[in-house]
Amino acid sequence: MDKKYKAVIMGVGNILWADEGFGNRAVEAFNKKWRTPENVQVIDGGTLGYFLQEFIEETDNILIFDCADVQCEPGTLKVIEGKDITPYLQTKVSAHQQGLNDLFAMAMVRGRYPKNIAIIGCQPKTMEDYGGSLTPEVSESIGPALIKAEEILTHWGVDHFLRCPNEEVAPLGEACLARDVYESERPSEGEAFREGDIRFINMAKDK
């Protein structure tokens, strides 16, 4: 059965929780660096949801950027493929990975499981800084992650082309969530408390 996409390149995660946004920022960087043919879909999958089912079922080649507990130092990258995919899906670093597991399980049941799956996982340092940026260790791993992505896509025979310098690139999502805008406009720690709801924390201190 023919599928709609030659390949899907997806980032998953939540930019509101520091290093959990690695996948989002990595696919954003990929999109700024590389241009792909119409039959190659590049998407920011965010925190997932069943609207992403099409992208998993309608391709034989799917590359995913995500934070992952690879039991290494923060910022360490690992390419997860083949027999290692199932343990990755069953290891819950954050809530969105449960959703990812469900989507792949549904694709398996429906007989539309991708032929090739590769996950470029990055070891997070913290995911408890609400509204925070990527930590330096994880941010520095985006460049090497793009190199790994290029190697994988080349191996799969998926075309991708370097964009021209100063080429205008449409954002994958809302413009206000693009990394340069988000980073430049985010309030400081003094302006926005980032460890929870201060009302309840103060109540706990009073007891």
mmCIF file of C-alpha atoms in Angstrom:
data_model
loop_
_atom_site.group_PDB
_atom_site.id
_atom_site.type_symbol
_atom_site.label_atom_id
_atom_site.label_comp_id
_atom_site.label_asym_id
_atom_site.label_seq_id
_atom_site.Cartn_x
_atom_site.Cartn_y
_atom_site.Cartn_z
ATOM 1 C CA MET A 1 0.000 0.000 0.000
ATOM 2 C CA ASP A 2 1.421 3.349 -1.071
ATOM 3 C CA LYS A 3 2.023 5.894 1.661
ATOM 4 C CA LYS A 4 1.666 9.653 1.503
ATOM 5 C CA TYR A 5 5.138 10.650 2.694
ATOM 6 C CA LYS A 6 8.595 9.445 1.707
ATOM 7 C CA ALA A 7 9.702 10.451 5.198
ATOM 8 C CA VAL A 8 8.558 12.333 8.277
ATOM 9 C CA ILE A 9 10.995 14.322 10.413
ATOM 10 C CA MET A 10 9.399 15.132 13.748
ATOM 11 C CA GLY A 11 10.366 16.815 16.989
ATOM 12 C CA VAL A 12 8.407 16.039 20.133
ATOM 13 C CA GLY A 13 8.441 17.579 23.586
ATOM 14 C CA ASN A 14 7.321 20.607 25.559
ATOM 15 C CA ILE A 15 9.306 23.857 25.400
ATOM 16 C CA LEU A 16 7.782 24.982 28.714
ATOM 17 C CA TRP A 17 9.815 22.441 30.695
ATOM 18 C CA ALA A 18 13.448 23.292 29.916
ATOM 19 C CA ASP A 19 15.254 20.280 28.377
ATOM 20 C CA GLU A 20 12.004 18.563 27.486
ATOM 21 C CA GLY A 21 11.952 21.022 24.601
ATOM 22 C CA PHE A 22 15.026 19.462 22.957
ATOM 23 C CA GLY A 23 12.988 17.738 20.258
ATOM 24 C CA ASN A 24 11.075 20.890 19.394
ATOM 25 C CA ARG A 25 14.211 23.009 19.155
ATOM 26 C CA ALA A 26 16.126 20.363 17.203
ATOM 27 C CA VAL A 27 13.467 19.995 14.507
ATOM 28 C CA GLU A 28 13.188 23.803 14.360
ATOM 29 C CA ALA A 29 16.953 23.993 13.730
ATOM 30 C CA PHE A 30 16.670 21.220 11.127
ATOM 31 C CA ASN A 31 13.970 23.145 9.292
ATOM 32 C CA LYS A 32 16.093 26.294 9.251
ATOM 33 C CA LYS A 33 19.094 24.428 7.861
ATOM 34 C CA TRP A 34 17.514 21.983 5.419
ATOM 35 C CA ARG A 35 14.852 22.200 2.730
ATOM 36 C CA THR A 36 13.003 18.992 1.847
ATOM 37 C CA PRO A 37 10.816 17.860 -1.079
ATOM 38 C CA GLU A 38 7.026 18.027 -0.829
ATOM 39 C CA ASN A 39 6.806 14.335 0.034
ATOM 40 C CA VAL A 40 9.040 14.790 3.110
ATOM 41 C CA GLN A 41 7.120 16.279 6.040
ATOM 42 C CA VAL A 42 8.952 18.246 8.752
ATOM 43 C CA ILE A 43 6.791 18.915 11.816
ATOM 44 C CA ASP A 44 6.965 20.064 15.414
ATOM 45 C CA GLY A 45 4.815 17.428 17.090
ATOM 46 C CA GLY A 46 4.760 19.225 20.432
ATOM 47 C CA THR A 47 3.299 17.073 23.192
ATOM 48 C CA LEU A 48 1.672 14.751 20.687
ATOM 49 C CA GLY A 49 -1.940 13.834 20.308
ATOM 50 C CA TYR A 50 -3.844 11.605 17.953
ATOM 51 C CA PHE A 51 -3.733 14.200 15.185
ATOM 52 C CA LEU A 52 -0.154 12.950 14.639
ATOM 53 C CA GLN A 53 -1.343 9.433 13.826
ATOM 54 C CA GLU A 54 -1.371 10.225 10.106
ATOM 55 C CA PHE A 55 2.304 11.151 10.111
ATOM 56 C CA ILE A 56 3.290 7.851 11.705
ATOM 57 C CA GLU A 57 1.048 5.665 9.572
ATOM 58 C CA GLU A 58 1.571 7.454 6.254
ATOM 59 C CA THR A 59 5.336 6.989 5.982
ATOM 60 C CA ASP A 60 7.877 4.185 5.884
ATOM 61 C CA ASN A 61 10.662 6.395 7.247
ATOM 62 C CA ILE A 62 10.278 8.434 10.414
ATOM 63 C CA LEU A 63 13.005 10.344 12.236
ATOM 64 C CA ILE A 64 12.203 11.731 15.691
ATOM 65 C CA PHE A 65 14.115 14.212 17.856
ATOM 66 C CA ASP A 66 13.338 13.817 21.568
ATOM 67 C CA CYS A 67 14.803 13.991 25.039
ATOM 68 C CA ALA A 68 15.517 10.503 26.332
ATOM 69 C CA ASP A 69 17.014 8.914 29.413
ATOM 70 C CA VAL A 70 20.081 7.280 27.854
ATOM 71 C CA GLN A 71 21.770 6.881 31.266
ATOM 72 C CA CYS A 72 24.605 9.239 30.360
ATOM 73 C CA GLU A 73 25.822 12.751 31.076
ATOM 74 C CA PRO A 74 23.429 15.616 30.196
ATOM 75 C CA GLY A 75 23.623 16.499 26.520
ATOM 76 C CA THR A 76 24.687 13.012 25.440
ATOM 77 C CA LEU A 77 23.084 11.921 22.172
ATOM 78 C CA LYS A 78 22.047 8.407 21.246
ATOM 79 C CA VAL A 79 20.455 7.129 18.050
ATOM 80 C CA ILE A 80 17.773 4.607 18.950
ATOM 81 C CA GLU A 81 16.761 2.175 16.210
ATOM 82 C CA GLY A 82 15.623 -1.388 15.593
ATOM 83 C CA LYS A 83 15.257 -3.571 18.673
ATOM 84 C CA ASP A 84 15.974 -0.596 20.958
ATOM 85 C CA ILE A 85 12.799 1.242 19.875
ATOM 86 C CA THR A 86 10.438 -0.759 22.110
ATOM 87 C CA PRO A 87 12.374 -0.174 25.370
ATOM 88 C CA TYR A 88 12.559 3.535 24.501
ATOM 89 C CA LEU A 89 8.799 3.750 24.018
ATOM 90 C CA GLN A 90 8.225 1.969 27.317
ATOM 91 C CA THR A 91 10.556 4.283 29.277
ATOM 92 C CA LYS A 92 8.635 7.345 30.399
ATOM 93 C CA VAL A 93 10.930 10.342 30.740
ATOM 94 C CA SER A 94 7.862 12.556 30.438
ATOM 95 C CA ALA A 95 4.143 12.306 29.771
ATOM 96 C CA HIS A 96 4.390 12.786 26.011
ATOM 97 C CA GLN A 97 6.229 9.467 25.584
ATOM 98 C CA GLN A 98 3.139 7.552 26.703
ATOM 99 C CA GLY A 99 1.291 9.198 23.853
ATOM 100 C CA LEU A 100 4.066 8.251 21.431
ATOM 101 C CA ASN A 101 3.862 4.630 22.552
ATOM 102 C CA ASP A 102 0.099 4.609 21.946
ATOM 103 C CA LEU A 103 0.478 6.038 18.451
ATOM 104 C CA PHE A 104 3.016 3.427 17.379
ATOM 105 C CA ALA A 105 0.970 0.636 18.955
ATOM 106 C CA MET A 106 -2.076 1.738 16.972
ATOM 107 C CA ALA A 107 -0.037 1.830 13.768
ATOM 108 C CA MET A 108 1.129 -1.725 14.476
ATOM 109 C CA VAL A 109 -2.436 -2.972 14.993
ATOM 110 C CA ARG A 110 -3.588 -1.269 11.801
ATOM 111 C CA GLY A 111 -0.758 -2.777 9.778
ATOM 112 C CA ARG A 112 0.735 0.636 8.991
ATOM 113 C CA TYR A 113 3.895 0.564 11.105
ATOM 114 C CA PRO A 114 6.840 2.469 9.544
ATOM 115 C CA LYS A 115 9.600 0.385 7.987
ATOM 116 C CA ASN A 116 12.393 2.552 9.363
ATOM 117 C CA ILE A 117 12.272 4.410 12.685
ATOM 118 C CA ALA A 118 15.157 6.364 14.163
ATOM 119 C CA ILE A 119 15.036 8.448 17.319
ATOM 120 C CA ILE A 120 17.801 10.920 18.085
ATOM 121 C CA GLY A 121 17.562 11.083 21.844
ATOM 122 C CA CYS A 122 19.315 13.585 24.087
ATOM 123 C CA GLN A 123 19.913 13.099 27.799
ATOM 124 C CA PRO A 124 18.195 15.977 29.643
ATOM 125 C CA LYS A 125 19.729 17.784 32.592
ATOM 126 C CA THR A 126 16.511 19.231 34.009
ATOM 127 C CA MET A 127 12.848 19.233 33.088
ATOM 128 C CA GLU A 128 11.626 21.020 36.206
ATOM 129 C CA ASP A 129 12.384 24.614 35.223
ATOM 130 C CA TYR A 130 8.928 25.795 34.160
ATOM 131 C CA GLY A 131 9.293 28.386 31.427
ATOM 132 C CA GLY A 132 13.055 27.861 31.351
ATOM 133 C CA SER A 133 15.340 27.456 28.363
ATOM 134 C CA LEU A 134 17.332 24.442 27.302
ATOM 135 C CA THR A 135 20.325 23.959 29.570
ATOM 136 C CA PRO A 136 23.686 24.739 27.891
ATOM 137 C CA GLU A 137 24.614 21.048 27.735
ATOM 138 C CA VAL A 138 21.455 20.143 25.823
ATOM 139 C CA SER A 139 21.496 23.265 23.646
ATOM 140 C CA GLU A 140 25.017 22.439 22.477
ATOM 141 C CA SER A 141 23.829 19.001 21.346
ATOM 142 C CA ILE A 142 21.488 20.363 18.682
ATOM 143 C CA GLY A 143 24.280 20.840 16.115
ATOM 144 C CA PRO A 144 25.598 17.279 16.505
ATOM 145 C CA ALA A 145 22.005 15.996 16.407
ATOM 146 C CA LEU A 146 21.553 17.595 12.978
ATOM 147 C CA ILE A 147 24.692 15.851 11.749
ATOM 148 C CA LYS A 148 23.267 12.514 12.895
ATOM 149 C CA ALA A 149 19.959 13.327 11.206
ATOM 150 C CA GLU A 150 21.725 14.030 7.916
ATOM 151 C CA GLU A 151 23.542 10.690 8.115
ATOM 152 C CA ILE A 152 20.307 8.799 8.760
ATOM 153 C CA LEU A 153 18.364 10.509 5.976
ATOM 154 C CA THR A 154 21.201 9.920 3.521
ATOM 155 C CA HIS A 155 21.244 6.235 4.466
ATOM 156 C CA TRP A 156 17.494 6.048 3.861
ATOM 157 C CA GLY A 157 17.805 7.804 0.508
ATOM 158 C CA VAL A 158 15.705 10.773 1.652
ATOM 159 C CA ASP A 159 16.523 14.003 -0.170
ATOM 160 C CA HIS A 160 17.331 17.137 1.825
ATOM 161 C CA PHE A 161 19.025 20.302 0.592
ATOM 162 C CA LEU A 162 20.932 23.036 2.393
ATOM 163 C CA ARG A 163 18.979 26.266 2.402
ATOM 164 C CA CYS A 164 20.478 29.394 0.871
ATOM 165 C CA PRO A 165 22.103 31.898 3.239
ATOM 166 C CA ASN A 166 19.578 34.434 4.567
ATOM 167 C CA GLU A 167 16.697 32.397 3.128
ATOM 168 C CA GLU A 168 13.423 33.288 4.809
ATOM 169 C CA VAL A 169 12.024 30.198 6.519
ATOM 170 C CA ALA A 170 8.440 29.916 7.712
ATOM 171 C CA PRO A 171 8.220 28.688 11.332
ATOM 172 C CA LEU A 172 6.855 25.194 11.985
ATOM 173 C CA GLY A 173 4.384 26.586 14.524
ATOM 174 C CA GLU A 174 3.345 29.887 16.028
ATOM 175 C CA ALA A 175 5.977 32.557 15.379
ATOM 176 C CA CYS A 176 5.944 33.633 19.052
ATOM 177 C CA LEU A 177 7.175 30.154 20.043
ATOM 178 C CA ALA A 178 10.197 30.175 17.760
ATOM 179 C CA ARG A 179 13.341 29.856 19.823
ATOM 180 C CA ASP A 180 14.818 33.297 19.128
ATOM 181 C CA VAL A 181 11.549 35.047 20.014
ATOM 182 C CA TYR A 182 10.807 32.819 23.003
ATOM 183 C CA GLU A 183 14.294 33.254 24.432
ATOM 184 C CA SER A 184 14.435 37.017 23.939
ATOM 185 C CA GLU A 185 10.995 37.687 25.431
ATOM 186 C CA ARG A 186 10.884 35.218 28.323
ATOM 187 C CA PRO A 187 10.806 36.909 31.754
ATOM 188 C CA SER A 188 13.682 36.542 34.172
ATOM 189 C CA GLU A 189 13.469 34.290 37.221
ATOM 190 C CA GLY A 190 12.885 37.401 39.320
ATOM 191 C CA GLU A 191 9.915 38.381 37.182
ATOM 192 C CA ALA A 192 8.337 34.936 36.898
ATOM 193 C CA PHE A 193 8.589 32.237 39.559
ATOM 194 C CA ARG A 194 9.408 28.982 37.781
ATOM 195 C CA GLU A 195 9.175 26.265 40.427
ATOM 196 C CA GLY A 196 5.421 25.944 40.729
ATOM 197 C CA ASP A 197 2.450 27.925 41.994
ATOM 198 C CA ILE A 198 3.885 30.329 44.590
ATOM 199 C CA ARG A 199 0.507 30.540 46.388
ATOM 200 C CA PHE A 200 0.616 26.876 47.356
ATOM 201 C CA ILE A 201 4.332 26.924 48.153
ATOM 202 C CA ASN A 202 3.750 29.800 50.604
ATOM 203 C CA MET A 203 0.858 27.898 52.181
ATOM 204 C CA ALA A 204 3.137 24.904 52.726
ATOM 205 C CA LYS A 205 5.781 27.109 54.349
ATOM 206 C CA ASP A 206 3.223 28.552 56.766
ATOM 207 C CA LYS A 207 2.251 25.118 58.101
#
